[in-house]
Amino acid sequence: MAWIIKHIVTICFFLGYYQTLPIYGETIRAPPHYKVVNVSSLEPKPYCQRSSSGSKIGSQKLEIVSRFGPCFPNTSRTKTASSNELLNWDQARVRSINKRVNDHLYSNSLSEDGLDPTIEGKYEFGGVYNVKIGLGTPKQDYYLMMDTGSQPTWVRCQSCTKGCKSENPLYDPSKSSTYTNNTSVPFRVGYGDNSYTNGIWGCDTLTIEGIGAINNFRFGCGQENVDGTGNNFGDVAGILGLGRGELSFPSQIQSASSTQMFSYYVPLTNSHVGNLEFGNEAKKKSYACSNQFTPLVKGPEPVFYYLDLVGISVAGNKLNVTSTTFTNEGTVIDSGTVITRLPRAVYSAFRAAFRQSMSSYTLLENVDELMDTCYSFKGYEQIVLPEIKFHFGEGTSTTTDVKLSNNGILWMKDDRVKCLAFAAKENDEHVSIIGYVQQRGFNVLYDLERERIGFGSNCAS
C-alpha cells in the first residue's frame, strides 16, 4: 500500500509540474531523472562548430564530420538529405544487416596470399560520418565513410569504367611511387539495393595524422561503382572499414598504433566535429572520458560488434521487460545505422513509458512512417526530457548503466517536429541495433584486445 501511495503522489507531482511549464521566459527546473533541454541545442547550426576546449590528448586523431553538415569541405559537400531520405536509407541498411546475419554472406575462403578474393556481402551503403585519410606517395587526401559494419577499406580509382563521375577526386595509382597491385585478385562489395563496387586489391602507403605512414596497406580499388537507387553512393570517395576482420582498418594499423584499439566521439549534431583515435591515444582518451565498459559478445556475423543490452530505464524506472527479451537475437552497435531498433515488446513498453513522461506535450499522429512518437516544440525555448539509460551486461546481475545524452533521444524531423529516435524491429528474429543517434556525445572505445566496448561521456571532442 505504501508503494502505491508513493507512486500516486509521484505521478500527481509530475502532472502538476508539467502543467505549469512555461513556453517562453523564465528558466524551468526539472524533477529527479528529468532534464531541462534548450531546443536550439538539439538542432544543427548553418556553420561549423569546432570546439575550442575539451580533451587535447594525443595527436593520433582524425576529425569526424557529417557529409551533410557545414564542416564537410565546401568543394565536395553532398546536398543535405531530407529526414525521409536518411530514414529510407536507414531502413534499407537495417534490412541488409539482418540479411547478412541470417545468411552469413561473407566468404570464408582466402586466396593463397591471404586476401579474400571477393569480400562479397549484401549490405546497405549508409552512414553520414566521414574522416580524411592520405593514400599514396605523395599522399592524395580522401574523405571516406567510417563504417563499423564493413571489413575492407576501398576507394574509387582513376581506372574506373563505371560510376566515375563524382565531386570527389579519384585515387590515381599512377601518381604514387609506393602503389602495388595484384590484378589476379578481384575485389567486390555488393549492397542491399543492388549497388556494387568491383575492382582489384591494391597496396599503398596510408598516412594518418599523428600515426604517420603505414606501408603496404591493403584496400579495394573500385573500378565499377554502380549506384542502383541514387542514394549518393557516387558522391563519396569510399569506405573506411572499421569492422572486425584481418583486412579491417584497425587490424592493419595495429603494428603502427601498438595496440588493437580505436575510439570515436560521435558529434552532437551535423554541425559539430567528432574524432577518431587509435592505439594508445585511444586508451588515454578513455581514461580522460571515464569510460564505462561492457563485454563484447559473440554473434553469427563475424564482422559486427555485439553487446548484451539487457534493459532500459525511462525517468529512473526500468522497463518491466525480461532481459532475455532483449538478448534473444543479440544487439549490434553500428556507426552506419541512424536510429536504434528494439524488439517489439521492448519498444512497446519503452514507447509507453516515454509518452507518459512527455504527457504535457502534444503527441502528433501519423507524422512519420518509421517513428510513431513525435512532438511539435514550436514556440518552446526549453523542454523537459526524461533521462534514458541503457543497461548492458553479460547474462549476470552486474550491469553497466549508460545514460544517453540530450541529443541521443530525439530525431530532428524538421525545425518544428522532433521524434523519439527509436523504432521497433520489423521481425523479432532480427538483431537489435544501436544507431549513431544514441551514440551522440559519447567517446565509444573498441578495445579489441580485451574484447570490450567503453562509453565515456565526461569529455568533449
XYZ file of C-alpha atoms in Angstrom:
461
model
C 0.000 0.000 0.000
C 2.840 2.400 0.846
C 4.386 1.706 -2.561
C 1.090 2.543 -4.326
C 0.638 5.780 -2.358
C 4.221 6.800 -3.111
C 3.771 6.308 -6.873
C 0.393 8.072 -6.914
C 1.990 11.059 -5.215
C 4.913 10.951 -7.684
C 2.594 10.848 -10.703
C 0.477 13.694 -9.319
C 3.626 15.741 -8.701
C 4.831 15.217 -12.285
C 1.415 16.059 -13.774
C 1.159 19.184 -11.678
C 4.709 20.128 -12.528
C 4.243 19.749 -16.270
C 1.001 21.713 -16.340
C 2.934 24.786 -15.211
C 5.785 24.522 -17.724
C 6.350 27.876 -19.439
C 6.803 28.148 -23.197
C 8.708 31.428 -23.084
C 10.598 33.391 -20.498
C 11.679 32.143 -17.127
C 14.020 29.230 -16.595
C 12.321 25.974 -15.638
C 13.543 23.228 -13.339
C 13.181 19.511 -13.749
C 12.299 16.846 -11.164
C 14.685 13.939 -10.480
C 15.586 11.826 -13.530
C 14.448 14.571 -15.902
C 16.487 17.318 -17.536
C 15.788 20.755 -18.946
C 16.998 20.993 -22.543
C 17.323 24.031 -24.778
C 15.533 23.171 -28.014
C 18.198 25.015 -30.035
C 20.883 22.626 -28.697
C 19.170 19.739 -30.496
C 19.411 21.448 -33.896
C 22.469 21.843 -36.148
C 23.754 25.299 -36.992
C 24.440 26.560 -40.536
C 28.120 26.956 -39.624
C 30.782 24.504 -38.414
C 31.096 24.256 -34.626
C 34.671 23.272 -33.825
C 35.251 23.082 -30.093
C 37.969 25.306 -28.694
C 38.006 23.355 -25.433
C 37.814 19.763 -24.327
C 40.314 16.928 -24.473
C 43.553 17.648 -26.302
C 45.095 14.254 -25.594
C 47.332 12.871 -28.295
C 47.647 13.537 -31.988
C 46.569 10.147 -33.325
C 43.240 11.638 -34.176
C 41.141 12.057 -37.294
C 38.287 14.523 -37.471
C 34.815 13.079 -37.982
C 32.491 15.305 -39.985
C 28.994 14.773 -41.358
C 28.796 14.712 -45.128
C 25.523 16.626 -44.759
C 26.891 19.333 -42.474
C 28.821 22.611 -42.772
C 32.118 21.057 -41.567
C 32.419 18.929 -44.720
C 34.580 20.661 -47.389
C 32.521 23.087 -49.448
C 34.039 21.887 -52.696
C 32.545 18.418 -52.334
C 29.819 18.634 -49.690
C 26.816 16.487 -50.527
C 23.477 18.234 -50.705
C 21.688 17.917 -47.389
C 19.403 14.900 -47.374
C 15.887 15.199 -46.019
C 14.841 13.311 -42.920
C 12.755 10.955 -45.049
C 15.682 10.186 -47.373
C 18.018 9.382 -44.484
C 15.454 7.156 -42.799
C 14.685 5.335 -46.056
C 18.388 4.541 -46.430
C 18.415 3.565 -42.781
C 15.630 1.036 -43.284
C 17.492 -0.496 -46.208
C 20.695 -0.744 -44.168
C 18.919 -2.375 -41.237
C 17.316 -4.953 -43.520
C 20.629 -5.759 -45.166
C 22.384 -6.081 -41.789
C 19.817 -8.666 -40.816
C 20.190 -10.427 -44.141
C 23.913 -10.709 -43.530
C 23.324 -12.058 -40.025
C 20.791 -14.594 -41.257
C 22.507 -15.713 -44.449
C 26.205 -15.486 -43.456
C 27.040 -13.960 -46.826
C 30.658 -13.150 -46.109
C 33.009 -15.520 -47.853
C 35.361 -17.534 -45.654
C 37.712 -18.593 -48.440
C 41.044 -16.803 -48.685
C 43.404 -16.816 -51.614
C 46.987 -18.029 -51.226
C 48.256 -14.551 -50.323
C 45.718 -14.234 -47.517
C 43.303 -11.955 -49.348
C 39.636 -12.722 -49.618
C 39.146 -12.677 -53.401
C 35.623 -11.276 -53.269
C 34.813 -9.892 -49.786
C 31.271 -10.057 -51.049
C 28.277 -9.341 -48.888
C 24.869 -7.758 -49.310
C 24.867 -4.750 -47.059
C 23.488 -1.287 -47.458
C 25.731 1.680 -48.039
C 24.898 4.002 -45.161
C 26.053 6.408 -42.526
C 26.868 10.074 -42.616
C 30.268 10.435 -40.927
C 33.479 10.888 -42.900
C 37.168 11.008 -41.990
C 40.105 12.224 -44.088
C 42.990 9.879 -44.857
C 46.053 10.171 -47.098
C 46.828 7.453 -49.632
C 49.938 7.065 -51.780
C 53.332 8.749 -52.137
C 52.989 11.687 -52.355
C 49.738 11.315 -50.470
C 46.360 12.011 -52.005
C 43.684 13.018 -49.478
C 40.238 11.421 -49.407
C 37.164 11.632 -47.223
C 35.998 8.087 -46.509
C 32.808 6.977 -44.808
C 33.601 5.348 -41.440
C 31.704 2.087 -41.088
C 31.912 -0.366 -38.173
C 29.819 -2.777 -40.254
C 32.441 -3.177 -43.014
C 35.743 -5.040 -43.038
C 37.618 -3.780 -46.119
C 38.568 -0.204 -46.933
C 38.052 0.861 -50.530
C 38.391 3.970 -52.673
C 37.125 4.915 -56.090
C 40.029 4.678 -58.515
C 41.090 6.556 -61.630
C 40.967 3.272 -63.562
C 37.188 3.056 -63.128
C 34.932 2.318 -66.094
C 31.502 2.818 -64.485
C 30.235 5.288 -61.909
C 33.245 7.569 -62.271
C 31.501 10.941 -62.115
C 31.786 12.471 -58.664
C 32.643 15.682 -56.888
C 35.370 13.742 -55.058
C 38.767 13.184 -56.700
C 39.545 9.636 -57.827
C 42.585 7.839 -56.483
C 45.252 7.668 -59.185
C 47.674 4.738 -58.650
C 49.988 6.039 -61.385
C 50.783 9.099 -59.260
C 52.005 7.035 -56.318
C 55.540 5.642 -56.217
C 54.584 3.129 -53.500
C 51.491 1.567 -55.117
C 51.408 -2.161 -55.937
C 48.500 -4.324 -57.014
C 47.504 -7.877 -57.715
C 45.399 -7.950 -60.867
C 44.582 -11.637 -60.289
C 42.731 -10.870 -57.041
C 39.346 -9.283 -57.691
C 37.587 -7.036 -55.212
C 33.820 -6.800 -54.948
C 31.429 -5.296 -52.433
C 27.696 -5.721 -53.028
C 24.986 -3.644 -51.378
C 21.425 -4.422 -50.387
C 19.963 -2.125 -53.058
C 21.867 -3.948 -55.841
C 24.567 -1.269 -55.949
C 28.098 -2.628 -56.019
C 31.788 -1.815 -56.315
C 34.079 -4.012 -58.424
C 37.810 -3.705 -58.833
C 41.105 -5.157 -57.713
C 43.035 -5.332 -54.479
C 45.867 -2.838 -54.154
C 48.541 -1.919 -51.616
C 49.896 1.518 -50.882
C 51.168 3.738 -48.107
C 48.388 5.096 -45.918
C 49.050 8.223 -43.886
C 47.219 9.188 -40.702
C 47.901 12.362 -38.784
C 49.904 11.515 -35.658
C 50.498 7.864 -36.564
C 52.412 8.590 -39.737
C 52.882 6.267 -42.697
C 51.566 2.696 -42.768
C 53.231 0.732 -45.539
C 51.528 -1.887 -47.704
C 48.014 -1.029 -46.581
C 45.559 -3.315 -48.396
C 42.476 -1.706 -49.890
C 39.994 -2.193 -52.682
C 40.490 -0.115 -55.818
C 36.964 0.464 -57.142
C 36.750 0.345 -60.940
C 32.995 -0.160 -61.347
C 30.893 1.872 -58.914
C 27.273 1.249 -59.788
C 24.590 3.102 -57.874
C 21.224 1.399 -58.177
C 18.975 3.839 -56.326
C 20.516 7.312 -56.442
C 21.440 7.170 -52.748
C 24.578 9.389 -53.036
C 26.760 6.321 -53.485
C 28.590 8.166 -56.258
C 29.363 11.207 -54.110
C 31.783 9.623 -51.631
C 35.383 8.611 -52.184
C 34.972 5.230 -50.475
C 34.574 3.361 -47.189
C 36.860 3.123 -44.140
C 36.223 -0.405 -42.836
C 36.219 -0.403 -39.015
C 34.553 -3.787 -38.573
C 36.191 -6.991 -37.369
C 38.496 -8.991 -39.604
C 42.055 -9.396 -40.832
C 41.637 -6.788 -43.563
C 39.854 -4.206 -41.448
C 41.423 -0.824 -40.781
C 42.052 -1.482 -37.039
C 43.745 -4.820 -37.775
C 46.022 -3.401 -40.463
C 47.253 -0.445 -38.429
C 47.858 -2.483 -35.263
C 51.638 -2.543 -35.755
C 51.759 1.227 -36.195
C 49.446 2.093 -33.298
C 50.949 -0.574 -30.945
C 47.596 -1.883 -29.761
C 44.404 -3.024 -31.458
C 42.113 -0.357 -30.120
C 40.201 2.583 -31.552
C 37.639 5.089 -30.369
C 35.374 7.700 -31.863
C 33.497 10.664 -30.486
C 30.093 10.994 -32.150
C 29.209 14.668 -32.805
C 26.119 16.050 -31.075
C 24.717 17.425 -34.349
C 25.716 17.525 -38.026
C 27.335 20.926 -37.484
C 29.721 19.622 -34.805
C 33.063 17.844 -35.281
C 33.952 14.493 -33.738
C 37.147 12.470 -33.813
C 38.533 9.019 -34.468
C 41.599 7.855 -32.499
C 43.750 4.730 -32.436
C 46.047 2.707 -30.218
C 47.466 4.126 -27.029
C 45.977 7.542 -27.719
C 42.514 5.976 -27.790
C 43.351 4.304 -24.470
C 44.425 7.627 -22.934
C 41.252 9.251 -24.195
C 39.172 6.579 -22.490
C 40.803 7.420 -19.147
C 40.106 11.125 -19.673
C 36.482 10.378 -20.547
C 35.887 7.986 -17.598
C 34.689 5.247 -19.922
C 32.360 2.568 -18.566
C 32.993 -0.853 -20.106
C 30.813 -3.754 -21.126
C 31.998 -7.015 -22.744
C 31.764 -7.726 -26.428
C 29.887 -10.956 -27.077
C 29.931 -13.385 -29.969
C 27.392 -13.157 -32.764
C 26.687 -15.021 -36.004
C 28.121 -12.333 -38.328
C 31.842 -12.084 -37.508
C 32.329 -8.546 -38.851
C 29.848 -6.892 -36.457
C 30.318 -5.800 -32.844
C 27.776 -7.387 -30.471
C 26.797 -6.214 -26.984
C 24.376 -7.517 -24.369
C 21.694 -4.880 -23.981
C 19.655 -6.248 -21.063
C 17.429 -3.341 -20.024
C 16.325 0.276 -20.495
C 15.206 2.837 -17.934
C 13.000 5.869 -18.567
C 12.930 8.662 -15.965
C 14.607 6.398 -13.413
C 12.205 3.469 -13.871
C 13.418 0.276 -15.502
C 11.078 -1.206 -18.099
C 9.204 -4.267 -16.890
C 10.639 -6.464 -19.636
C 12.781 -9.554 -19.067
C 16.434 -9.366 -20.069
C 16.007 -12.369 -22.356
C 13.551 -10.359 -24.468
C 16.457 -8.018 -25.196
C 19.147 -10.648 -25.688
C 17.407 -13.418 -27.650
C 18.731 -12.321 -31.047
C 21.585 -10.114 -29.880
C 22.384 -6.407 -30.202
C 24.752 -4.849 -32.740
C 26.333 -1.409 -32.265
C 26.685 0.256 -35.668
C 28.104 3.571 -36.876
C 26.113 3.491 -40.111
C 22.596 2.912 -38.743
C 20.752 6.096 -37.789
C 18.184 5.205 -35.105
C 18.057 2.305 -32.654
C 15.897 -0.754 -33.351
C 14.418 -2.704 -30.416
C 12.375 -5.908 -30.030
C 8.687 -5.109 -30.458
C 7.747 -5.948 -26.856
C 10.598 -3.785 -25.587
C 9.734 -0.914 -27.894
C 6.069 -1.041 -26.889
C 6.940 -0.737 -23.191
C 9.586 1.893 -23.912
C 7.229 3.997 -26.029
C 4.502 3.881 -23.378
C 6.919 4.989 -20.656
C 8.338 7.788 -22.802
C 4.901 9.065 -23.819
C 3.823 9.102 -20.183
C 6.908 11.110 -19.262
C 6.106 13.597 -22.053
C 2.376 13.836 -21.329
C 2.429 17.637 -21.049
C 3.357 17.929 -24.742
C 1.009 17.242 -27.655
C 1.648 13.897 -29.337
C 1.423 14.192 -33.132
C -0.308 11.465 -35.107
C 0.820 9.985 -38.438
C 3.875 12.219 -38.798
C 6.433 9.575 -39.738
C 6.093 6.018 -41.047
C 9.041 4.669 -39.042
C 8.860 6.684 -35.814
C 5.445 6.924 -34.168
C 6.187 9.180 -31.187
C 6.607 12.753 -32.402
C 6.019 16.191 -30.888
C 5.909 19.781 -32.040
C 8.056 22.073 -29.911
C 7.397 25.175 -31.957
C 7.426 28.162 -29.611
C 9.330 26.319 -26.863
C 12.739 27.623 -25.887
C 13.195 24.802 -23.379
C 11.647 21.388 -22.900
C 11.898 18.755 -20.161
C 13.122 15.328 -21.258
C 13.242 12.121 -19.205
C 16.615 10.515 -18.622
C 17.065 7.352 -20.670
C 19.585 4.720 -19.638
C 20.803 1.624 -21.437
C 21.726 -1.296 -19.182
C 24.416 -3.604 -20.563
C 25.524 -6.934 -19.107
C 26.582 -10.443 -19.970
C 23.879 -12.631 -18.550
C 24.712 -11.608 -14.983
C 23.174 -9.379 -12.348
C 26.013 -6.880 -12.840
C 25.238 -4.246 -15.443
C 26.878 -1.202 -16.968
C 24.477 1.738 -16.987
C 24.895 4.284 -19.784
C 22.783 7.467 -19.718
C 22.054 8.856 -23.179
C 22.944 12.442 -23.994
C 20.233 15.037 -24.618
C 20.966 14.728 -28.351
C 20.684 10.936 -28.239
C 16.949 10.805 -27.576
C 15.131 12.759 -30.285
C 15.420 12.825 -34.067
C 15.001 16.187 -35.774
C 12.411 15.549 -38.464
C 12.329 19.260 -39.274
C 12.778 22.557 -37.438
C 9.369 22.096 -35.834
C 8.871 18.367 -35.235
C 11.072 16.077 -33.104
C 10.514 12.313 -32.836
C 11.673 9.633 -30.428
C 14.720 8.250 -32.264
C 13.830 4.575 -31.801
C 11.743 2.059 -33.729
C 10.506 -1.489 -33.352
C 12.227 -4.275 -35.261
C 10.293 -5.446 -38.307
C 10.775 -9.021 -37.169
C 11.639 -10.231 -33.681
C 14.077 -12.712 -35.230
C 16.190 -9.739 -36.332
C 19.045 -8.343 -34.264
C 18.594 -5.201 -32.231
C 20.784 -2.335 -33.451
C 22.150 0.662 -31.557
C 22.327 3.505 -34.077
C 24.573 6.533 -34.153
C 21.927 8.924 -32.785
C 22.071 7.084 -29.447
C 25.895 7.270 -29.549
C 25.936 11.063 -29.834
C 28.056 12.774 -27.214
C 29.952 9.590 -26.291
C 33.540 8.580 -26.659
C 32.991 4.977 -27.801
C 36.100 2.829 -27.279
C 36.553 -0.512 -29.064
C 39.106 -2.463 -27.025
C 39.697 -5.460 -29.266
C 42.450 -6.928 -27.091
C 40.243 -7.214 -24.012
C 37.038 -7.770 -26.018
C 35.023 -4.896 -24.602
C 33.441 -1.580 -25.519
C 33.565 1.543 -23.383
C 31.227 4.538 -23.270
C 32.617 7.829 -21.947
C 30.548 10.984 -21.590
C 32.796 13.143 -19.408
C 34.727 14.592 -22.326
C 34.400 16.722 -25.431
C 35.545 16.083 -28.994
